[in-house]
mmCIF file of C-alpha atoms and ligand atoms in Angstrom:
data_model
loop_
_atom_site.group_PDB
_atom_site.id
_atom_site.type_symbol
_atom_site.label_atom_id
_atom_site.label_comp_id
_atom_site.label_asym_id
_atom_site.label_seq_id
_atom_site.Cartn_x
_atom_site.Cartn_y
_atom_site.Cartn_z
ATOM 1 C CA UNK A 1 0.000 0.000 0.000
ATOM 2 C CA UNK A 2 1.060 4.023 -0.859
ATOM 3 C CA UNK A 3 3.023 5.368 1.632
ATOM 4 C CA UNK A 4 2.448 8.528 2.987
ATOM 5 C CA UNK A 5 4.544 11.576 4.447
ATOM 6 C CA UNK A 6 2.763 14.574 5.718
ATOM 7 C CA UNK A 7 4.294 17.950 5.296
ATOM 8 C CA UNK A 8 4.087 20.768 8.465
ATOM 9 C CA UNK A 9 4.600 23.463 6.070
ATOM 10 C CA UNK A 10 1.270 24.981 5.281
ATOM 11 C CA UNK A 11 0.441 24.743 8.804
ATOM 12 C CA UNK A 12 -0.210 28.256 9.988
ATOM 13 C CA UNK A 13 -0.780 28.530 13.768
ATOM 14 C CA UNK A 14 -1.010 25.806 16.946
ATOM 15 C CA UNK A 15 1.417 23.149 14.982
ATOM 16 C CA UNK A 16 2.575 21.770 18.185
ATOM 17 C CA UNK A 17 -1.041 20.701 18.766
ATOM 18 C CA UNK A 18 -1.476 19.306 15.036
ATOM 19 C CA UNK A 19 1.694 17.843 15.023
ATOM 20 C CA UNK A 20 0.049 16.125 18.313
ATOM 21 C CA UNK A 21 -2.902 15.255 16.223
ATOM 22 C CA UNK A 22 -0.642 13.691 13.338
ATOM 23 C CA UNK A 23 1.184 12.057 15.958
ATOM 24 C CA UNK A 24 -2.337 9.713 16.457
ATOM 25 C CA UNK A 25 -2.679 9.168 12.500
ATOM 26 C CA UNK A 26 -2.155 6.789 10.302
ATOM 27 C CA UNK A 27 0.590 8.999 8.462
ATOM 28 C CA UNK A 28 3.848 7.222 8.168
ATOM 29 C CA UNK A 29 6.055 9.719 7.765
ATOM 30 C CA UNK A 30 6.191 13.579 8.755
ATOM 31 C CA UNK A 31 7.440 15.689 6.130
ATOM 32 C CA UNK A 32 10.612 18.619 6.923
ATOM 33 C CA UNK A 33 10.942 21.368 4.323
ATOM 34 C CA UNK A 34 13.855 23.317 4.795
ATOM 35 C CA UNK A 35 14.475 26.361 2.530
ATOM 36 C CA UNK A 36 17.823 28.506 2.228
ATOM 37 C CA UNK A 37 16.654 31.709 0.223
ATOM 38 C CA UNK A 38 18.481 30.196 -2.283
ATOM 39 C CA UNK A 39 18.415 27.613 -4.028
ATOM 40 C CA UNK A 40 14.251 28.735 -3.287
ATOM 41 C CA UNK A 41 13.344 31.996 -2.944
ATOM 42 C CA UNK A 42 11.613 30.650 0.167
ATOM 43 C CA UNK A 43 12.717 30.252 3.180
ATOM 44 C CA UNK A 44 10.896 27.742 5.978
ATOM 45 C CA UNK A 45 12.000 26.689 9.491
ATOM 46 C CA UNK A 46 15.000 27.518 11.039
ATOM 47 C CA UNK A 47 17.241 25.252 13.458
ATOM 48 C CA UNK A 48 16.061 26.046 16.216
ATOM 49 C CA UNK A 49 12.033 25.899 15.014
ATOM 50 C CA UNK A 50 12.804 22.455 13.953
ATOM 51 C CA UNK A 51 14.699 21.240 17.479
ATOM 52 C CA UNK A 52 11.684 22.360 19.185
ATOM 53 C CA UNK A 53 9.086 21.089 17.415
ATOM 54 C CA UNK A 54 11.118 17.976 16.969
ATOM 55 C CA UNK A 55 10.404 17.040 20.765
ATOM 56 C CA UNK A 56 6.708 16.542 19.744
ATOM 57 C CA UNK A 57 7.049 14.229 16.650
ATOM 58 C CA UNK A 58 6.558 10.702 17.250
ATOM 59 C CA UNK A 59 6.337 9.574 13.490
ATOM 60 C CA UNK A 60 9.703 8.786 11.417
ATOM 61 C CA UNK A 61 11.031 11.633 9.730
ATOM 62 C CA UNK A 62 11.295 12.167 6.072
ATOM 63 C CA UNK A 63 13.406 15.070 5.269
ATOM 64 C CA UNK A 64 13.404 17.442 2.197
ATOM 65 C CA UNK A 65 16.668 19.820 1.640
ATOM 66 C CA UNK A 66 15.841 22.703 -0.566
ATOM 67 C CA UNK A 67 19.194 24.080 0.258
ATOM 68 C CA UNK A 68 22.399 24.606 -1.843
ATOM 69 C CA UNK A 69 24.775 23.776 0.568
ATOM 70 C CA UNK A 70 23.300 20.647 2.352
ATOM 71 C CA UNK A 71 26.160 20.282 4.761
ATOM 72 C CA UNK A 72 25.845 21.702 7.711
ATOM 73 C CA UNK A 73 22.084 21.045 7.411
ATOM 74 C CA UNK A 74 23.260 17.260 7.251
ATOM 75 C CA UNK A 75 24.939 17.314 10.026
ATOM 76 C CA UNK A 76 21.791 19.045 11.910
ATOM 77 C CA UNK A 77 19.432 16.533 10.918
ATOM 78 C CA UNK A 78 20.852 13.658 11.504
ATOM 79 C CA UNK A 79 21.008 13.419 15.359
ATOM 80 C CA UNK A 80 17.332 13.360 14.665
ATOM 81 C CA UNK A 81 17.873 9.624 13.408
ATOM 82 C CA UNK A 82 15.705 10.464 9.864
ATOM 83 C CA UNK A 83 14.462 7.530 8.191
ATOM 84 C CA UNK A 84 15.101 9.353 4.733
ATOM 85 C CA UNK A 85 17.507 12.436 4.400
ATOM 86 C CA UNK A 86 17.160 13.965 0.492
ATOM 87 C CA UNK A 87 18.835 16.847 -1.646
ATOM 88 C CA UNK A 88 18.276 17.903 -4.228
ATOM 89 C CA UNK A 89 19.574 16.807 -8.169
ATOM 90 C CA UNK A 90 20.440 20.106 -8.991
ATOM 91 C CA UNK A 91 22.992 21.571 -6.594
ATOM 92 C CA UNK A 92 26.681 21.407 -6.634
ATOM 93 C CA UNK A 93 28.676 18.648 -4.784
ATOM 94 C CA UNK A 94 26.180 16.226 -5.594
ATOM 95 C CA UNK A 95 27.685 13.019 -4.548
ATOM 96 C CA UNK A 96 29.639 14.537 -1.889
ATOM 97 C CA UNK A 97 26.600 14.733 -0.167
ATOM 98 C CA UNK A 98 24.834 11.423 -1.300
ATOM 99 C CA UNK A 99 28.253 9.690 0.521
ATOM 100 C CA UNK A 100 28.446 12.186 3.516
ATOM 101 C CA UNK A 101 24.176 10.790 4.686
ATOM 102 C CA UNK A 102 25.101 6.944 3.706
ATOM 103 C CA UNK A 103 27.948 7.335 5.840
ATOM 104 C CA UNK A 104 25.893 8.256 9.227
ATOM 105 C CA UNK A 105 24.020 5.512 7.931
ATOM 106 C CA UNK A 106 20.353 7.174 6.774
ATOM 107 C CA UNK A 107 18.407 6.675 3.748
ATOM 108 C CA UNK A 108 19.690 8.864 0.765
ATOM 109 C CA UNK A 109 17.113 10.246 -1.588
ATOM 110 C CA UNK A 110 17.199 12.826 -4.471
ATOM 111 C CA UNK A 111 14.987 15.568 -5.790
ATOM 112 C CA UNK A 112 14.366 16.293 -9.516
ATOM 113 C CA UNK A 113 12.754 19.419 -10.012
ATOM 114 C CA UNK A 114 10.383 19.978 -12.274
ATOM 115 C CA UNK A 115 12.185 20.704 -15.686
ATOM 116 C CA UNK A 116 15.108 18.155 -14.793
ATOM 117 C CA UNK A 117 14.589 15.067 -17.053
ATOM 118 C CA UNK A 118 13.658 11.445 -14.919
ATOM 119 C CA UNK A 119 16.602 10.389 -17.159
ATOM 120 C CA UNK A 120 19.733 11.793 -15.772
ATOM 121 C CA UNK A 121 18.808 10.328 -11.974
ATOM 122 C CA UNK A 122 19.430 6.804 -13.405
ATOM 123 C CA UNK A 123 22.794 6.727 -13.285
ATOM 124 C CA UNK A 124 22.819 7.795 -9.911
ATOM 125 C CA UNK A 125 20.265 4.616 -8.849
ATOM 126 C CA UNK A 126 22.173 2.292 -7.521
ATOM 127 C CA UNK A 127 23.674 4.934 -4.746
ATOM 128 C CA UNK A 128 20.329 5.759 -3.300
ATOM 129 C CA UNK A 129 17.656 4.705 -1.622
ATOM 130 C CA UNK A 130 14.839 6.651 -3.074
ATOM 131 C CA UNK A 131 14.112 9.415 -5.509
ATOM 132 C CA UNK A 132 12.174 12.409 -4.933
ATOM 133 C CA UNK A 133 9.960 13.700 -7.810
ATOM 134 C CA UNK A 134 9.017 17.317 -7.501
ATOM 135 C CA UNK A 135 5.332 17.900 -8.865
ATOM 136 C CA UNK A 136 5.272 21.510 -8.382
ATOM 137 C CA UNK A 137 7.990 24.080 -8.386
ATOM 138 C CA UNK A 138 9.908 23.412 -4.630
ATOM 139 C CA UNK A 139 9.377 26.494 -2.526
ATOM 140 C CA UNK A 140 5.888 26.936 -1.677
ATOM 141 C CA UNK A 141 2.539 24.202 -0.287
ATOM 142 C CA UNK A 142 -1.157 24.433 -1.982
ATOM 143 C CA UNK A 143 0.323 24.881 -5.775
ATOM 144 C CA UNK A 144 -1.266 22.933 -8.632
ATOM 145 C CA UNK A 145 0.173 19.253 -9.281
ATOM 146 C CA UNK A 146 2.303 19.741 -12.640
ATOM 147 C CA UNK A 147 0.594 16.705 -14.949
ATOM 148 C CA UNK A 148 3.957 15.874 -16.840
ATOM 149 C CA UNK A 149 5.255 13.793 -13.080
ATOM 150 C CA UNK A 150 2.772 11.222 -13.828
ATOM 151 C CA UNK A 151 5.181 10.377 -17.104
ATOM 152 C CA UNK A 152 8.220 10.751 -15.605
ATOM 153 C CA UNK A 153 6.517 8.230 -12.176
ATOM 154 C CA UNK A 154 6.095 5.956 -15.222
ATOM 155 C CA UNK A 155 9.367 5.936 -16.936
ATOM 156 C CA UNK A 156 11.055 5.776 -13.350
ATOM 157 C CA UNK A 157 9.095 2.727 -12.031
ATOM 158 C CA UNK A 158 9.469 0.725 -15.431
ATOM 159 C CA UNK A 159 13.178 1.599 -15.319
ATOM 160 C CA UNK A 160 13.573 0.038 -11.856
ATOM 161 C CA UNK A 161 11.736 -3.041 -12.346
ATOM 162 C CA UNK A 162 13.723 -3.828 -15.486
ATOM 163 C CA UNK A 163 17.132 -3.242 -13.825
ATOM 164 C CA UNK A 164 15.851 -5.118 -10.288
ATOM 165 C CA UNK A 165 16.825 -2.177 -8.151
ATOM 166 C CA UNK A 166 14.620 -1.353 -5.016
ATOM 167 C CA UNK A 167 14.938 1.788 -5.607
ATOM 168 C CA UNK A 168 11.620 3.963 -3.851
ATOM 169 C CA UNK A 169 9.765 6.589 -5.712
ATOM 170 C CA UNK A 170 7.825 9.553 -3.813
ATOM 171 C CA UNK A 171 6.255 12.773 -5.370
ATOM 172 C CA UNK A 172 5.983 16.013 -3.633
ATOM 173 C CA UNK A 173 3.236 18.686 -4.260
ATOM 174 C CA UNK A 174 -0.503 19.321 -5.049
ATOM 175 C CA UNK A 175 -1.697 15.863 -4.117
ATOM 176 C CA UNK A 176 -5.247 14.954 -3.576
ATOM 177 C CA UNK A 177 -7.522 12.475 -3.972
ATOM 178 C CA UNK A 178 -7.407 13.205 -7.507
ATOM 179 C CA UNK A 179 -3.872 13.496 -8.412
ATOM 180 C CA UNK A 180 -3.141 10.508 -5.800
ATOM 181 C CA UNK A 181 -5.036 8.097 -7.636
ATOM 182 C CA UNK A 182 -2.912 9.018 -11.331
ATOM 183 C CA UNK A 183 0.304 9.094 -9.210
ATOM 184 C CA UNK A 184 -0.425 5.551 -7.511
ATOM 185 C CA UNK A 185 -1.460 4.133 -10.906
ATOM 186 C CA UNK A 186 2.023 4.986 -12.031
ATOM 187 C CA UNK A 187 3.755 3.548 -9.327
ATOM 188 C CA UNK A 188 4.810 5.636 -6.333
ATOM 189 C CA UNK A 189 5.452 4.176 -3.226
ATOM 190 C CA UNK A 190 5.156 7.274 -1.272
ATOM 191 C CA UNK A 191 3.088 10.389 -1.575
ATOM 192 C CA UNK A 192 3.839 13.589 0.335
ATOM 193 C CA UNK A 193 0.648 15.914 0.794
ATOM 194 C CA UNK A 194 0.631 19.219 2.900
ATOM 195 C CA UNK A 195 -2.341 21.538 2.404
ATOM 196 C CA UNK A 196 -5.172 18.585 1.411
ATOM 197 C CA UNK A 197 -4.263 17.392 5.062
ATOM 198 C CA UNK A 198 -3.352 19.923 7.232
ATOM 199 C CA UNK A 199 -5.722 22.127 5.518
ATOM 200 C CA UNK A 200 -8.887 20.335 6.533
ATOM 201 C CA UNK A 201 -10.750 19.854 10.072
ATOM 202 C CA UNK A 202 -10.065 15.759 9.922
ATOM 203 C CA UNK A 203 -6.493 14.693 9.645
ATOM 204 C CA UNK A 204 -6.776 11.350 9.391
ATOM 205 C CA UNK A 205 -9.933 11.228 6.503
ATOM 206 C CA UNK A 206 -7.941 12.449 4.773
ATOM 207 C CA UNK A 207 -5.030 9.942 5.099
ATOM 208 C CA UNK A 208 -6.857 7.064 4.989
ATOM 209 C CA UNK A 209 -8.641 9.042 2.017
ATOM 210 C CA UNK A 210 -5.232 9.005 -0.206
ATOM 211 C CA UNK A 211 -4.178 5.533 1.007
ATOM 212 C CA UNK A 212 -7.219 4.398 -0.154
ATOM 213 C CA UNK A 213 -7.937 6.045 -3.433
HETATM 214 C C1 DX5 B 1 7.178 22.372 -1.775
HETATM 215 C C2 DX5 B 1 7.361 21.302 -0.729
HETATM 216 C C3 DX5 B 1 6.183 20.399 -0.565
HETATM 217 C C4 DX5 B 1 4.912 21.075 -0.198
HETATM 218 C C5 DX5 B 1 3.759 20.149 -0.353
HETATM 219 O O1 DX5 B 1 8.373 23.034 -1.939
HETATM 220 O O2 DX5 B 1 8.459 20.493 -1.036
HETATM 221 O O3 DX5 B 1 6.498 19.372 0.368
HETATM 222 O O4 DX5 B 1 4.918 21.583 1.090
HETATM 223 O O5 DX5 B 1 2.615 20.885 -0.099
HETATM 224 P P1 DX5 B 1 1.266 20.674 -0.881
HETATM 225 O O6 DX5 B 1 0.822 19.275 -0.616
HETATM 226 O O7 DX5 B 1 0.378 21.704 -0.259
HETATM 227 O O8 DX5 B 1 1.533 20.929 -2.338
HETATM 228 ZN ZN1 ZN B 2 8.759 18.642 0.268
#
């Protein structure tokens, strides 16, 4: 069954108390994502946001690196045991960074953005544990899914069953019930989804709602 990882970002005011509330779902991962002004024009929570509200989460951690620079935010993050630490494609010092998470021993992923073709992440398959696919431009919660992720969800999963890798696929931005249902048809394993959940009055509907589609 879909996985799926809830993202804190669009949540606007009590998130201790809905991070509480997530804590009690069936959500099996919270979703992190950190911004640097940089590499997104964005920026989100700051060190010492996330250590704080970090004392409250009870749910493995699943964290997204919108940052240029990823290493001092690696070495942050992972005293925080992550299940899945993942940067993105496009910055500098790549696989500098893919060998500095394996080595404290946390799941690697990597984010293609938008306009990056599925293609060029192939070669970089059998060094990581999962790959992120952006479905909206990273910086910002409640945009519109792009529909060109379903094809590259497609080419991705086909491209790791024919070379036997175990390789996990997740997409990141404007899912719903709708756009869960095309993305699961093409093969993710895990679906990240701010707004649709943290937006409504009943959490956990609307998990079970997207594992269920
Ligand atoms: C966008 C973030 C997403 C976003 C998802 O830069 O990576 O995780 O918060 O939010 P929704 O589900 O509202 O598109
Ligand atoms: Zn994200």
């Amino acid at each position: 069954m879909v996985k799926i990882s809830t993202s804190i970002l669009s949540i606007k005011d009590n998130i201790i108390e809905k991070i509480k509330i997530l804590n009690t779902t069936n959500t099996d991962y919270i979703h992190y994502d950190i911004m640097d002004g940089s590499f997104v024009s964005n920026t989100s929570f700051s060190f010492e946001e996330i250590k704080e509200l970090n004392k409250y989460v009870t749910k493995p951690l699943d964290i997204h690196l919108m940052v240029q620079d990823p290493k001092s935010y690696i070495h942050f993050y992972k005293s925080m045991n992550p299940e899945y630490i993942t940067i993105h494609y496009e910055i500098d010092n790549l696989e500098a960074n893919i060998k500095l998470i394996k080595n404290n021993n946390i799941k690697v992923g990597v984010s293609i953005k938008p306009n990056t073709d599925i293609e060029k992440i192939y070669k970089l398959l059998d060094k990581i544990d999962l790959v992120l696919i952006m479905s909206v431009e990273p910086g910002f919660g409640g945009q519109t899914f792009i529909e060109n992720s379903l094809d590259k969800i497609k080419k991705l999963k086909e491209y790791i069953n024919n070379h036997n890798l175990n390789t996990v696929i997740e997409v990141d931005g404007g899912i719903n019930d709708i756009t869960a249902k095309s993305c699961i048809r093409m093969g993710v394993d895990i679906l990240v989804s701010g707004s649709y959940i943290t937006n409504s009055d009943n959490y956990q509907d609307k998990i079970e709602l997207l594992k269920k589609v």
